[in-house]
């Protein structure tokens, strides 16, 4: 049931959560309540991309063409923007998605184990035209790719 | 009270494609209701996907995730009939688990 | 204002009686009965809004194609009711006009009564090339002044066309912004400037 | 910024659209005719539309509307109301009690028990009142969804509509009562009134028009009619709410500067008969997603 030892990096600074995590990972607990303790408040509450990246342990990330980031060039509606990320980097263990111009850029963070492919699709709110950034962790190193999404008129009546 | 999720899990070749629709307001805390009162922040913070009893994906989410979230994942090594369980828990401690079988 | 609408309303039944009718009278009567029965007032949108004035009735029942001789007479009536500014200065501030042209607010049951209403212009017209989100219900107004100049005559024409477009085309889809009191004198002047001022992006 | 997320979201959408869609080069300096700028803008629109369409399939493939269908199914099958009966065992949508397959695409239709032409939403409300014993006034108080509330009727309509997915629209226009409703609806669509002299047809009576960037279907043509029926009930991305075709009619009247049509009334049923009838023969794709 071990998910992935590098996960602890994510939980650095959250000691109790780390313990809980270990218990979940070893199968002692398997409740959603236990998972909740592992929400990375520092990273999600960060108001800028750099802070959010630090929060997930990514002080530096190299640009990579091996990450496929699919998002519309022009979004039909900023309230629901489909974003797909696929990592072709071997040993990818996590994918984080950030919307740079949102009040809180870190939008979602996923960890993969037991056969899950590093391939996720989500739908995100965009407060305005912004870069969307995917950050991948593989073999303990971070890689990134980004794309601009333009947000179009409408959605607010008027 | 929480509403059920809609889970679709299908084998495409040797990969199981899992799509999950969740019923959740994902309130940012910045929206005002019709009366002008701020609607309190209320959003899913953690999700996990289990296939055949093993956790395959664990996710953390923030307020940027759209209302009534939609997630898609792919899992190798699963087979038709395997149970898929999806869990979420939000910032108020509300939680929900739903299951489906891979078809 | 109301008086003018009434005048038209009183004048037209005679005309309507004398002309060919495109719509099926029975279904039209039924439609009106259903409309009168099935609406409720909401916010500023009161039930009197459901009453047709003569011009509206004429357009509705002829599929917006009234006989020429009737249209001409009623257009003249509409145009005769245009009130021009007393100072005969018709070019306002094109920047204020641009802001007004952008706004589509006003008169719906969710709009606060009494607030200034928007010009709704971009909803239907292309105007400044800087705004590419424009409607196509009406013709493009890009280069309106460049093509026509801004002589006193053109200014007067433009003012009256915004004030009451039905003075030129009886069943046009364009609202009678000045006639119904939606847009005030200064607002219409600002829109005239948006269309005619050589400095306006419309004419650059 | 944090405090103004949603307001900023709205304002920014508007502002950035202006920026995002501004042509990189200003329009030709001295065009010979004033119409030259229009095609350029049309091309921009096409690029945007193509991009929207690329992601449409994905959006439709996993549409939150399905969540509302699920709730609607539960409500349809549950014994509810003062009479404690389920709609499944009591409600006839025109195909027999409890029969849902294809019912949505065969409405509006005439129901002798109610002596009225009814669209799906109106009929389900009728069943809730007559069969289950709910009070019409209670349903009418809050008939449509908002960001914090979805009425049962919306879920029910969404479920029922889902049971006609990928079926051909077949409003029974050969029924004289339905034909009457259709012809009356056609006249309602042509009725000009209100401060702006608007009728439905002002915006929806000719081909190829748009308000700002929104295309305006011509209700009088099969192509326009189907595009105005398609996708309703629809999940509206902006507020994340599920809205019905009845809601759409009401909001059109709002923008027409008319008063509000009464809920589940003839005027809406007749208009829907006209529009949906014009779409006969086209395939209805089920509950949709709207911007």
XYZ file of C-alpha atoms in Angstrom, chain D residues 28 30 51 78 116 120 129 216 220 254 286 289:
12
model
C -6.968 49.325 -42.519
C -8.496 54.232 -45.300
C -11.099 26.876 -30.296
C -39.300 8.337 -4.852
C -53.651 22.156 -22.217
C -42.034 18.837 -20.350
C -49.501 19.060 -8.213
C -28.593 34.492 -32.578
C -38.256 30.407 -37.812
C -36.216 39.954 -19.441
C -29.747 15.585 -24.224
C -23.578 22.681 -21.295
